[in-house]
Every structure is written in C-alpha cells, then in structure tokens.
PDB file of C-alpha atoms in Angstrom:
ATOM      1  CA  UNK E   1      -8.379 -51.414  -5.036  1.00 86.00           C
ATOM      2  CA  UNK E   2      -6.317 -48.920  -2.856  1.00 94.00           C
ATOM      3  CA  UNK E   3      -3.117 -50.252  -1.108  1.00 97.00           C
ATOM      4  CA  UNK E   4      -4.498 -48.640   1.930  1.00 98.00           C
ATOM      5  CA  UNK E   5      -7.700 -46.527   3.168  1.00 98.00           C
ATOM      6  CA  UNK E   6      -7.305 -43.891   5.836  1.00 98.00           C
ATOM      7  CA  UNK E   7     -10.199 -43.455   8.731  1.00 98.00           C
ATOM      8  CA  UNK E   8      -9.938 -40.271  10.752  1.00 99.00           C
ATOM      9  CA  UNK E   9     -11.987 -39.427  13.904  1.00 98.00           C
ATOM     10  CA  UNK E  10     -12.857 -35.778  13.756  1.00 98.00           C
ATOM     11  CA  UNK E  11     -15.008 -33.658  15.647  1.00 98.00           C
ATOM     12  CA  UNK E  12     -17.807 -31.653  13.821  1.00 98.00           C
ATOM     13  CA  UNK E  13     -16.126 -28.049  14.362  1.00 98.00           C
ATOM     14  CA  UNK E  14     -12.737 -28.918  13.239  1.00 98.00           C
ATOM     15  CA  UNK E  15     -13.264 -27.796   9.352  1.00 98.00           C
ATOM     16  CA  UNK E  16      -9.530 -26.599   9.703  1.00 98.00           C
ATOM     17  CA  UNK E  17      -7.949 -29.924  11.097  1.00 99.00           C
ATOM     18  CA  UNK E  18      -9.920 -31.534   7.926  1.00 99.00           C
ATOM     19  CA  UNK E  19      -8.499 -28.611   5.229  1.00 98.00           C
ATOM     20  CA  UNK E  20      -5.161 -29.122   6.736  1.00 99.00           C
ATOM     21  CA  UNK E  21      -5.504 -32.839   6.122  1.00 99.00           C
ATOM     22  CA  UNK E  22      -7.179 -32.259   2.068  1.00 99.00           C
ATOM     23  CA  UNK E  23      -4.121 -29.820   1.289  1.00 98.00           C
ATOM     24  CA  UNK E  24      -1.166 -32.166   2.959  1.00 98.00           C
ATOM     25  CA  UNK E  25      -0.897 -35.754   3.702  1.00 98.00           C
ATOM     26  CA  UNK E  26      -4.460 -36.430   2.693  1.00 98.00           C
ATOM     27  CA  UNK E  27      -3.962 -35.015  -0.679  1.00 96.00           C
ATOM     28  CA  UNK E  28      -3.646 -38.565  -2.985  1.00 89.00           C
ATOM     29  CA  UNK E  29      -5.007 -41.069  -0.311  1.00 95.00           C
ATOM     30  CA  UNK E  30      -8.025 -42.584  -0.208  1.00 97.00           C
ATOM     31  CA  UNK E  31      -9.668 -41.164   2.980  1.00 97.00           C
ATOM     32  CA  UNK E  32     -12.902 -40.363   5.419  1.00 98.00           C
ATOM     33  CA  UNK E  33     -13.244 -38.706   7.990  1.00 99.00           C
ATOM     34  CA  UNK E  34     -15.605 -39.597  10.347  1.00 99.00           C
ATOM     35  CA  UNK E  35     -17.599 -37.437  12.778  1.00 99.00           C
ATOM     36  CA  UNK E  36     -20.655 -37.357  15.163  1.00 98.00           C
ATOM     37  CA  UNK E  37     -23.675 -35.498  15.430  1.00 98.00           C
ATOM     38  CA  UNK E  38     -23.973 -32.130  16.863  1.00 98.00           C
ATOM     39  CA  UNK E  39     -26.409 -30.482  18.881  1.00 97.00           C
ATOM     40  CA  UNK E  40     -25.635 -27.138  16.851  1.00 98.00           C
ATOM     41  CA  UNK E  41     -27.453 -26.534  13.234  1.00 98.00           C
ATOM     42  CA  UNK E  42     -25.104 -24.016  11.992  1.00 98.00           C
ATOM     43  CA  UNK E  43     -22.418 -26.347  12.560  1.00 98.00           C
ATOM     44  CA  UNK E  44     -24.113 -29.162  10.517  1.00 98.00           C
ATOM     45  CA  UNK E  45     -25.162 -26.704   7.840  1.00 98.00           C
ATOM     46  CA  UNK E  46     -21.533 -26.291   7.435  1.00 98.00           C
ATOM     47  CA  UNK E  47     -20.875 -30.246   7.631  1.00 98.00           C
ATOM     48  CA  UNK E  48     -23.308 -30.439   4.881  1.00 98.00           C
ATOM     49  CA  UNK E  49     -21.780 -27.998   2.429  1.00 98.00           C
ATOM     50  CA  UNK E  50     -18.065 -29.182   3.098  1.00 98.00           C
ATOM     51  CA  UNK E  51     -19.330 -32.844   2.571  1.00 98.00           C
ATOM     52  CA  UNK E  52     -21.516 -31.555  -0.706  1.00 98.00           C
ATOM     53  CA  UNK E  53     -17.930 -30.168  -2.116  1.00 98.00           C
ATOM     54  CA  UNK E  54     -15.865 -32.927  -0.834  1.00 98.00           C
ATOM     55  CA  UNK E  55     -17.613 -36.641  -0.404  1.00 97.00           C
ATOM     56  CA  UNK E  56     -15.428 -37.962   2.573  1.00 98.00           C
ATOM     57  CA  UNK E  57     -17.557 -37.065   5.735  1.00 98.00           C
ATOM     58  CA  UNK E  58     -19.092 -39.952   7.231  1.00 98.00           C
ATOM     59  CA  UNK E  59     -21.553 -38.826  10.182  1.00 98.00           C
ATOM     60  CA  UNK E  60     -22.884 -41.517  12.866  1.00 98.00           C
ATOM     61  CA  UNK E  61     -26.361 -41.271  14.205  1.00 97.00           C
ATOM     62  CA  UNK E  62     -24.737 -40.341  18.133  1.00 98.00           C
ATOM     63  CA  UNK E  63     -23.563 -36.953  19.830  1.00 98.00           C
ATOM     64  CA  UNK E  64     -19.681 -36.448  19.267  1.00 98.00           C
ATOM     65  CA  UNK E  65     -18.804 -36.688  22.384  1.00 95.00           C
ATOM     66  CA  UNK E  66     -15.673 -38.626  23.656  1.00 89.00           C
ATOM     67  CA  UNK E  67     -18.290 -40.975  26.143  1.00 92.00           C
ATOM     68  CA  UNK E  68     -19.712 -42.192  22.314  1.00 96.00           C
ATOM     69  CA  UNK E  69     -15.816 -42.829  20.954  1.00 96.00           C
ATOM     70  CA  UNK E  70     -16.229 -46.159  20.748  1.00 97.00           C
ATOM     71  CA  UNK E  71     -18.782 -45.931  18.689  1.00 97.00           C
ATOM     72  CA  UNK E  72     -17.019 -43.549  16.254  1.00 98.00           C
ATOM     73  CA  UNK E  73     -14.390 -46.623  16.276  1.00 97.00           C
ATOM     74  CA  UNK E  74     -16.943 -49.428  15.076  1.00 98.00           C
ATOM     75  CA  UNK E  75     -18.889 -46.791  12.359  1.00 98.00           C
ATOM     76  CA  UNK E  76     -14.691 -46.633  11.097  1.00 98.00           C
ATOM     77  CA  UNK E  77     -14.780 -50.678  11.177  1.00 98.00           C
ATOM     78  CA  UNK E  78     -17.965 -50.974   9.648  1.00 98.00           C
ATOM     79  CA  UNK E  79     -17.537 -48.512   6.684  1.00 98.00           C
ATOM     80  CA  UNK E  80     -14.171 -50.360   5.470  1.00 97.00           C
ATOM     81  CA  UNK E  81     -16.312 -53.815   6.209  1.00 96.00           C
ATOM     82  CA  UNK E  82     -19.163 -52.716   3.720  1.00 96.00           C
ATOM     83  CA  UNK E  83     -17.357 -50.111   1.432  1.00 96.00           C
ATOM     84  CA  UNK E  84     -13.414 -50.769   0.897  1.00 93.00           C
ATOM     85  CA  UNK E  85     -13.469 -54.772   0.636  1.00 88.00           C
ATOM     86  CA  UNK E  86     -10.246 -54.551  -1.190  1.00 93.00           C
ATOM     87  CA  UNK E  87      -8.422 -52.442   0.296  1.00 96.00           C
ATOM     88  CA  UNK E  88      -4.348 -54.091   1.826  1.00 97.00           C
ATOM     89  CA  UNK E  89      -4.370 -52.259   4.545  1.00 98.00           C
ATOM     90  CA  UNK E  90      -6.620 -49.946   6.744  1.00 98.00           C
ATOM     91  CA  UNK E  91      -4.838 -46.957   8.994  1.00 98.00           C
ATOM     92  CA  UNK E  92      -6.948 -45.574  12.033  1.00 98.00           C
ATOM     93  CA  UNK E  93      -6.245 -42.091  13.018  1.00 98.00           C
ATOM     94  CA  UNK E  94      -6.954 -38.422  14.997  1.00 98.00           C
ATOM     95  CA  UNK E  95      -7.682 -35.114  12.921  1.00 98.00           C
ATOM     96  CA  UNK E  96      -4.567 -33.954  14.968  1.00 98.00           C
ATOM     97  CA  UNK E  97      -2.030 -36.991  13.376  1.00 98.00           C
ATOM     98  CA  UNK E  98       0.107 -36.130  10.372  1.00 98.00           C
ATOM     99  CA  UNK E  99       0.639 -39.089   8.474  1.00 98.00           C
ATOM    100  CA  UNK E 100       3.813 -39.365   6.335  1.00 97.00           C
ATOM    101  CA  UNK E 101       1.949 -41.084   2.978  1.00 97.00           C
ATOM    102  CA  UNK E 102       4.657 -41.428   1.072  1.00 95.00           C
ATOM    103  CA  UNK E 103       7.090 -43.558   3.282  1.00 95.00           C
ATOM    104  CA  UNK E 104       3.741 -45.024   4.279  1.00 97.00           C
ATOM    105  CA  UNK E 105       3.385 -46.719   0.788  1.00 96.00           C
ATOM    106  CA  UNK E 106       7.077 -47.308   0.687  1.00 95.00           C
ATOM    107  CA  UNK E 107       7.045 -49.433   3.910  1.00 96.00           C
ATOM    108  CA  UNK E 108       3.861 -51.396   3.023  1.00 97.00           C
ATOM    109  CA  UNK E 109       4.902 -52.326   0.047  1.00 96.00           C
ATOM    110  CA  UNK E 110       8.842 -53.169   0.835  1.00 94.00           C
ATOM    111  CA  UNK E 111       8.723 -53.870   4.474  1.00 93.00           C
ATOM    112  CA  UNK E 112       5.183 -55.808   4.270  1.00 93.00           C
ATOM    113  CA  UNK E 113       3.476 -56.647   1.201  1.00 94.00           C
ATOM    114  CA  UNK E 114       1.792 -54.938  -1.500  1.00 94.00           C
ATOM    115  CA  UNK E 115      -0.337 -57.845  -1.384  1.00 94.00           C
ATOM    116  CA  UNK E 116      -1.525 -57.124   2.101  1.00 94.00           C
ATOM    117  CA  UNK E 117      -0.816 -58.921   5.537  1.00 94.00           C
ATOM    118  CA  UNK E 118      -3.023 -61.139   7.894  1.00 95.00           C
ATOM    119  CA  UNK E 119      -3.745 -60.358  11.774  1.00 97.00           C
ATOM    120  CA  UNK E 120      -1.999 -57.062  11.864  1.00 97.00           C
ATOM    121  CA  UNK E 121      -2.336 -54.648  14.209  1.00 97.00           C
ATOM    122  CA  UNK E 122       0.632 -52.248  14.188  1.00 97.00           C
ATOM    123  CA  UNK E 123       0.552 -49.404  16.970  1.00 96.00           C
ATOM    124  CA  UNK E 124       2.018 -47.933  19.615  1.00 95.00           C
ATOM    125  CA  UNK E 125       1.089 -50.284  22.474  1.00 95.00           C
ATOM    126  CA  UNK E 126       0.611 -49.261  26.319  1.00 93.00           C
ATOM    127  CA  UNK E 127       1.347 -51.743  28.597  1.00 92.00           C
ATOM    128  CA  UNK E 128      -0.202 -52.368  32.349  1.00 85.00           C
ATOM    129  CA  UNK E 129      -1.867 -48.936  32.311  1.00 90.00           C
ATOM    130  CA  UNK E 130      -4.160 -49.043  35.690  1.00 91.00           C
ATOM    131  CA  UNK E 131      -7.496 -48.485  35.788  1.00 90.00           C
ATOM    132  CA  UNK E 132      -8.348 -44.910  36.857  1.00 91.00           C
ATOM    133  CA  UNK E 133     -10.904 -44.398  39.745  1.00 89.00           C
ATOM    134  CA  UNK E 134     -10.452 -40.931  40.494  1.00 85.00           C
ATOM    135  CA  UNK E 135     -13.578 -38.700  40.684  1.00 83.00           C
ATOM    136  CA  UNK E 136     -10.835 -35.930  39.428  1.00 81.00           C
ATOM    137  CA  UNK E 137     -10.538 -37.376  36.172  1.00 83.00           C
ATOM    138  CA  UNK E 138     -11.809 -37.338  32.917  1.00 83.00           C
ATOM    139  CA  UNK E 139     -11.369 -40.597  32.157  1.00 79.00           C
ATOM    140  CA  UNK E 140     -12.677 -42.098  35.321  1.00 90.00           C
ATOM    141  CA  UNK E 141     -13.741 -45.217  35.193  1.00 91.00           C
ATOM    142  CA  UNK E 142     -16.669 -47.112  37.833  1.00 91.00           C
ATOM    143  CA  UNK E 143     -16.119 -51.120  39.098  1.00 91.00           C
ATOM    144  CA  UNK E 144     -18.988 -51.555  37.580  1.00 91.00           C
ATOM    145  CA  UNK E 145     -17.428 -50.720  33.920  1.00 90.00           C
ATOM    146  CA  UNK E 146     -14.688 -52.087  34.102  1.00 91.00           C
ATOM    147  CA  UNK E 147     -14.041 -54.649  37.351  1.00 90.00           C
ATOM    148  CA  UNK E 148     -10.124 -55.009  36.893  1.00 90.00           C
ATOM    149  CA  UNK E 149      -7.546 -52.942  37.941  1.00 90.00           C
ATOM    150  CA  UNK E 150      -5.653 -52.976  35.065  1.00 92.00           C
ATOM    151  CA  UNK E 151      -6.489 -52.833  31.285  1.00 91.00           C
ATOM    152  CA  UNK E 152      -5.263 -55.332  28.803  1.00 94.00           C
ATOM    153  CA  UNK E 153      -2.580 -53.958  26.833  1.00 96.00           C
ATOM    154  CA  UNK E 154      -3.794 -51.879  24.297  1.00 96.00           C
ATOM    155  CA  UNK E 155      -3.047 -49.540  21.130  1.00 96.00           C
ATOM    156  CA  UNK E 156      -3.262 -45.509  21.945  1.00 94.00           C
ATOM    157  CA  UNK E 157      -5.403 -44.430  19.344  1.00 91.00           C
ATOM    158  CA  UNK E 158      -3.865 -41.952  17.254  1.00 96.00           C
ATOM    159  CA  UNK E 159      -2.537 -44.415  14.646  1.00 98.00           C
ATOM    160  CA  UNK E 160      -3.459 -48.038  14.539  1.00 98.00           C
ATOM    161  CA  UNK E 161      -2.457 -50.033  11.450  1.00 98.00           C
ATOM    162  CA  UNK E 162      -5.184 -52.774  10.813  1.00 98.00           C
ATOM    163  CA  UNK E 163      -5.039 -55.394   8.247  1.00 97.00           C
ATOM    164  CA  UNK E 164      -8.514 -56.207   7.098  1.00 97.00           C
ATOM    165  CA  UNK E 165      -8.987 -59.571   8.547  1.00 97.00           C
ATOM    166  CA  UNK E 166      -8.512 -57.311  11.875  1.00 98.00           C
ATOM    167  CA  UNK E 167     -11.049 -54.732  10.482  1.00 98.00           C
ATOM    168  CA  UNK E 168     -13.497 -57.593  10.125  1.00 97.00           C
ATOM    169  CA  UNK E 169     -12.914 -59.580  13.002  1.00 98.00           C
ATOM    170  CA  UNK E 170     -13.383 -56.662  15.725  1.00 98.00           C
ATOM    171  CA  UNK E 171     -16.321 -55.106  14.149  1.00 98.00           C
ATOM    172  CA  UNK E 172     -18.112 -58.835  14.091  1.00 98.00           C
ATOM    173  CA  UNK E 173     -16.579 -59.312  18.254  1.00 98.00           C
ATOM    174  CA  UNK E 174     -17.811 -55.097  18.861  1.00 97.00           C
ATOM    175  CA  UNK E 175     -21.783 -56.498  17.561  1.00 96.00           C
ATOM    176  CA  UNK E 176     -21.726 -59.023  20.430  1.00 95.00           C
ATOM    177  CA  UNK E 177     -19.440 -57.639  23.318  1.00 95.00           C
ATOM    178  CA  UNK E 178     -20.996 -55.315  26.097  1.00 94.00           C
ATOM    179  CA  UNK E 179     -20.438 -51.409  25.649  1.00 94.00           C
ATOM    180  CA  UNK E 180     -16.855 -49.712  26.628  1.00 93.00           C
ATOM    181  CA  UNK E 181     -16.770 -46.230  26.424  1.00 93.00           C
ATOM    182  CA  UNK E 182     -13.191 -46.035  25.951  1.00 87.00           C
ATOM    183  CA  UNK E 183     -12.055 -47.060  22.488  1.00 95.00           C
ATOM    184  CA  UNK E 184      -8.704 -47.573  22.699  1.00 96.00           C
ATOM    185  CA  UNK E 185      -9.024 -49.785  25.752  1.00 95.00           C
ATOM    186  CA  UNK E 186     -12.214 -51.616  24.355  1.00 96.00           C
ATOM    187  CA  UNK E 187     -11.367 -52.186  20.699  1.00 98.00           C
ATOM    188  CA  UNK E 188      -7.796 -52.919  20.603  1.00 98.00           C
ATOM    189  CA  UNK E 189      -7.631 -54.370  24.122  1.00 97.00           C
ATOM    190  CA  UNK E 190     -10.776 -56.380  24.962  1.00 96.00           C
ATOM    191  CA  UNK E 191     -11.820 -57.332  22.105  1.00 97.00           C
ATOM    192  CA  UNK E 192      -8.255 -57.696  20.701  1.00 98.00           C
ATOM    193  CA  UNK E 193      -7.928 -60.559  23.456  1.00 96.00           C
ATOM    194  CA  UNK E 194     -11.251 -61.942  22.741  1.00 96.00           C
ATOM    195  CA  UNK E 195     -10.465 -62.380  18.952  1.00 97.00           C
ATOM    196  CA  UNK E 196      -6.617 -63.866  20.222  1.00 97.00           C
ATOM    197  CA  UNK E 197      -4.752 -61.597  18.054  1.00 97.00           C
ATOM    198  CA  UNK E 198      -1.802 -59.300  19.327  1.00 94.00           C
ATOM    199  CA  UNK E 199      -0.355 -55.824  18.502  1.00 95.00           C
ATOM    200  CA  UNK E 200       3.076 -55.046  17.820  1.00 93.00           C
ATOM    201  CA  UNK E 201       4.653 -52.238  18.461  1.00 93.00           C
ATOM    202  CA  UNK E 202       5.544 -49.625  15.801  1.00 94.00           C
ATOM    203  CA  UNK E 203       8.769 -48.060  17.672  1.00 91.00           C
ATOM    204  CA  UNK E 204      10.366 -45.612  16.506  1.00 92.00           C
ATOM    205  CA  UNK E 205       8.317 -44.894  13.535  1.00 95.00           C
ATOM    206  CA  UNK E 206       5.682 -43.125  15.206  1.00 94.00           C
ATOM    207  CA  UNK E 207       6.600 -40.350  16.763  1.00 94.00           C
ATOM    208  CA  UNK E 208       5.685 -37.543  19.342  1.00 92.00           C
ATOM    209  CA  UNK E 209       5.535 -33.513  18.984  1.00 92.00           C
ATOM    210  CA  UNK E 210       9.032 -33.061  20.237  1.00 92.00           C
ATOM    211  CA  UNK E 211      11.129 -35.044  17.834  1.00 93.00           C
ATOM    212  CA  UNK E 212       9.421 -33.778  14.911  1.00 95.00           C
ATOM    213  CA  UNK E 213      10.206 -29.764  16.092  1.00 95.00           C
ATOM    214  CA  UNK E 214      13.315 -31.221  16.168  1.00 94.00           C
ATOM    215  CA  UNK E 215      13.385 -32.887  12.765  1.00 92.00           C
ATOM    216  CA  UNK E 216      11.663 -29.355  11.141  1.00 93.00           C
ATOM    217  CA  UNK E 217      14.115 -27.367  12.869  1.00 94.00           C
ATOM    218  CA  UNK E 218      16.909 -29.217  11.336  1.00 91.00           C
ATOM    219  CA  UNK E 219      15.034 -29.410   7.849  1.00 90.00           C
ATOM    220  CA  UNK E 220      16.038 -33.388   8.248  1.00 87.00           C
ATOM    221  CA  UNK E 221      13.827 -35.997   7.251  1.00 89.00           C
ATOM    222  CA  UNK E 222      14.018 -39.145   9.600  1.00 89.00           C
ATOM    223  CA  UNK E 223      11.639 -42.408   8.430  1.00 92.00           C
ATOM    224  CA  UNK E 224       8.764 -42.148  10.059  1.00 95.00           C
ATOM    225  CA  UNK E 225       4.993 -43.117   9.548  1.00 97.00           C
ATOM    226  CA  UNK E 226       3.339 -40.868  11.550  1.00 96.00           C
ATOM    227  CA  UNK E 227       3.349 -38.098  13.858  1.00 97.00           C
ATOM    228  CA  UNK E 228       0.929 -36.426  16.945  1.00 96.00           C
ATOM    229  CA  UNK E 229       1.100 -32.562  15.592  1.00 96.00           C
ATOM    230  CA  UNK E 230      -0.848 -29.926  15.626  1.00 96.00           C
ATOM    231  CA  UNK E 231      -2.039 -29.100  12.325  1.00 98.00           C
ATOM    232  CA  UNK E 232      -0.862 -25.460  12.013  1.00 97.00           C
ATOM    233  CA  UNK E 233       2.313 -27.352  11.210  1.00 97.00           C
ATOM    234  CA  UNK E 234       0.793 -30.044   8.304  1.00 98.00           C
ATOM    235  CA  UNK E 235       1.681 -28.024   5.410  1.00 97.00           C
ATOM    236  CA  UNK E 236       5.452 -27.040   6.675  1.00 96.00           C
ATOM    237  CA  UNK E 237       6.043 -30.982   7.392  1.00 96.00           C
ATOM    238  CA  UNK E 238       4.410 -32.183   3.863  1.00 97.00           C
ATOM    239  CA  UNK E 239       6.716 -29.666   2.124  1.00 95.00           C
ATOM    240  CA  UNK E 240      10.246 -30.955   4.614  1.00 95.00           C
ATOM    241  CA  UNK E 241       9.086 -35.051   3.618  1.00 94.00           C
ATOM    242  CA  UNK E 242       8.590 -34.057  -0.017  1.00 93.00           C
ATOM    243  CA  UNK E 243      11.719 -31.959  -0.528  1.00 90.00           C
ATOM    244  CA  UNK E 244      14.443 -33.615   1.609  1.00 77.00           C
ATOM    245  CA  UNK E 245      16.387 -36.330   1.630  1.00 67.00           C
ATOM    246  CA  UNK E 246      16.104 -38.986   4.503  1.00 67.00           C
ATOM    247  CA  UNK E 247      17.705 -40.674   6.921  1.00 68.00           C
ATOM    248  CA  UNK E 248      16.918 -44.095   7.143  1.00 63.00           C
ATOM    249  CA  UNK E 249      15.771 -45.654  10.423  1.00 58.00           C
ATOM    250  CA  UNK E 250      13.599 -48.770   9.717  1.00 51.00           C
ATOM    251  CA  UNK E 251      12.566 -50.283  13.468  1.00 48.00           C
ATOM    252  CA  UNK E 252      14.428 -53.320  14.642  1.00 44.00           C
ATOM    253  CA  UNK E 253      11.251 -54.354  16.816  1.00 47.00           C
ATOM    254  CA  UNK E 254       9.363 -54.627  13.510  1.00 49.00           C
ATOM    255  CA  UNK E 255      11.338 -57.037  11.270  1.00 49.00           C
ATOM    256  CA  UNK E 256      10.988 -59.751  13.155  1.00 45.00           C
ATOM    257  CA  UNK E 257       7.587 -60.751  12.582  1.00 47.00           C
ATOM    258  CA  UNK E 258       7.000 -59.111   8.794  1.00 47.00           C
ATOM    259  CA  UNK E 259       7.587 -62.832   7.010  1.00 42.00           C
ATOM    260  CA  UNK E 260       4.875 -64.252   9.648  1.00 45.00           C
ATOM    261  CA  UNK E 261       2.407 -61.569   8.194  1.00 44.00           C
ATOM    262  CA  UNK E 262       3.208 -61.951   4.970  1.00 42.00           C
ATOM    263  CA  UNK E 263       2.781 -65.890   5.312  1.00 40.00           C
ATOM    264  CA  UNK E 264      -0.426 -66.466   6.981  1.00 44.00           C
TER     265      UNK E 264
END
C-alpha cells in the first residue's frame, strides 16, 4: 500500500494544470484528480481521451461548479474510503498547489510515522473568519445557511493532510449532516466539530506565492510541503527541490503533538 494518496480538485478545462501536475510533483505519487461534469461535449470528449491515456480522472455525477464543491470534497472522501484502504496518509489539494513529494515522504516518515497516524488533520487553519452577508460577494452566505456569525475554525482548502481514520469518519458524518455549499467551512469545520477531532496547524511549511518567488529567485530550497503557485512555474520548482540543497526549517508548532499521533 502507498505511504500516501494524493486527491486533487480540478475543473474539467484545466488539461494544463493536470499535465503540469503528471510531468512534476505528480510524477511517482499515487494520485486522482477529481472533476465535475460539464455542460460542454467537446470538453468531455477531451476528459475522456486524457482519462483513456492516463486512468486518474475521477468525474462526479454534478456540474463543476464551486456551489457543488462540497460535493467534489465527499466523492475525494469516498474514493480513498472504497479504493485506497491502505493507504498512511491521504493529502487533499487544488490543481493550482505544487506539492513538494519528496520532503513530503521525508516528513511522514521521520517526523510522523511510516506506519501512519490517527485523527490527523494537518492544514493551514483560519480562525474566527465571519460569516459573509454581502449581496457583493461571491461567497455570500443567507441566515438561513448558515445562522451564526462566525464559522468554526476551519482548514483553507488547498492542502489538508488527513489520516484515514479522518477520511472515514467525515465521509460517514457528510452522509448524515445537512448540505453546506462551502467545503472548507463544512468539511473541516462542521463536521470536524461534530466528529470532536481538531486541526493543527502546518506553519511554516505551507507556503504562499511570494516566498516561493523568493526561494526560485535565490535558487534556495527551504523545507516546505507545499505551495499555492501557478502552474506555469511547476516544472522550474520540481527541477530547484530536486537539484538543490536545503535549508532546514522543520515547524516548532508541529512537534509537539507528533508522539500523540503516533500513539493513538
């Protein structure tokens, strides 16, 4: 079984993002990306042939549209559930995340276990994020979906590090627990809560656009798991973590809690 499986959310068009991903980062990992359906044949002619060449497209009977995210999240939850029972450890993630692999393994099996962990949830956490009401925005939300004014803390979505007991337990809460639109907030917030488990926060290993111009620019290599970037810059990256040495920057926030993993 695979020390980890990779699910990416991807959007029917984005052939590119998913080449980018193949040639790079996803090269030697065990991955899928999943996507919706599309109200455009040509584009799902061409889903067909690059899933007929590749095998790793997994297509959910509702429109890609980012009102049906949350149930791109629980088709990711139930494909590990059914199909990668022995996989360690399961990493959520965007089309438009490059994910460092091979520190990836390094820190899973020296910093956690190769033997997996129990009730992990590893992210990069938002805290007391209010509710917004605004008819200007795109993420509005009504009273009537969500009564509070503030969301339970929750994981942003671009990289969320499950351990399979995680996997399991939100898909089984999603089956019974009334419909969220947002993912983030209803997966890894809501139902988080409801299943009493708690994130923790991955620091400084995940990191923003900035910080890794800054890191190619320099041709350094900090530790890091994984990055927001567009993926133009995938194959300039995979080349700077395979070629260069690093320097080491394991997050303090992190030890703490790795033997309670571990042990349970």
């Amino acid at each position: 079984p695979p020390l980890f499986v990779v699910i990416v959310h991807s959007a029917p068009g984005h052939e590119y993002h998913r080449r980018a991903i193949r040639s790079t980062w996803g090269r030697s990992a065990h991955l899928v990306f999943l996507v919706g359906e599309t109200n455009s044949s040509g584009v799902q002619e061409s889903l067909e042939r690059e899933n007929d060449r590749h095998r790793d497209l997994v297509q959910g009977s509702f429109l890609d549209s980012y009102r049906n995210l949350t149930y791109k999240h629980v088709l990711g939850l139930k494909w590990v559930t059914y199909h990668c029972p022995g996989a360690k450890y399961v990493l959520k993630t965007d089309d438009d995340v490059f994910v460092n692999t091979p520190f990836l393994e390094e820190f899973l099996t020296r910093e956690l276990s190769p033997l997996g962990a129990r009730r992990l949830v590893l992210c990069e956490v938002l805290y007391s994020s209010i509710v917004k009401r605004s008819y200007r925005s795109k993420w509005r939300v009504s009273h009537k979906e969500f009564a509070d004014r503030w969301y339970p803390d929750y994981c942003t979505g671009w990289a969320i590090l499950y351990s399979p007991d995680a996997v399991f337990r939100l898909y089984r809460e999603a089956q019974r627990s009334e419909y969220f639109w947002i993912d983030d907030v209803h997966i890894t917030g809501t139902l988080l809560s409801k299943i009493n488990y708690t994130h923790t926060h991955v620091g400084p290993l995940g990191i923003l656009e900035p910080r890794t111009y800054q890191m190619m620019r320099k041709g350094e290599v900090e530790d890091f798991l994984f990055s927001l970037l567009p993926p133009s810059y995938f194959e300039e990256l995979w080349y700077l973590v395979n070629t260069r040495s690093r320097i080491p920057k394991t997050a303090p926030s992190i030890q703490p809690r790795l033997r309670s993993w571990i042990s349970r």
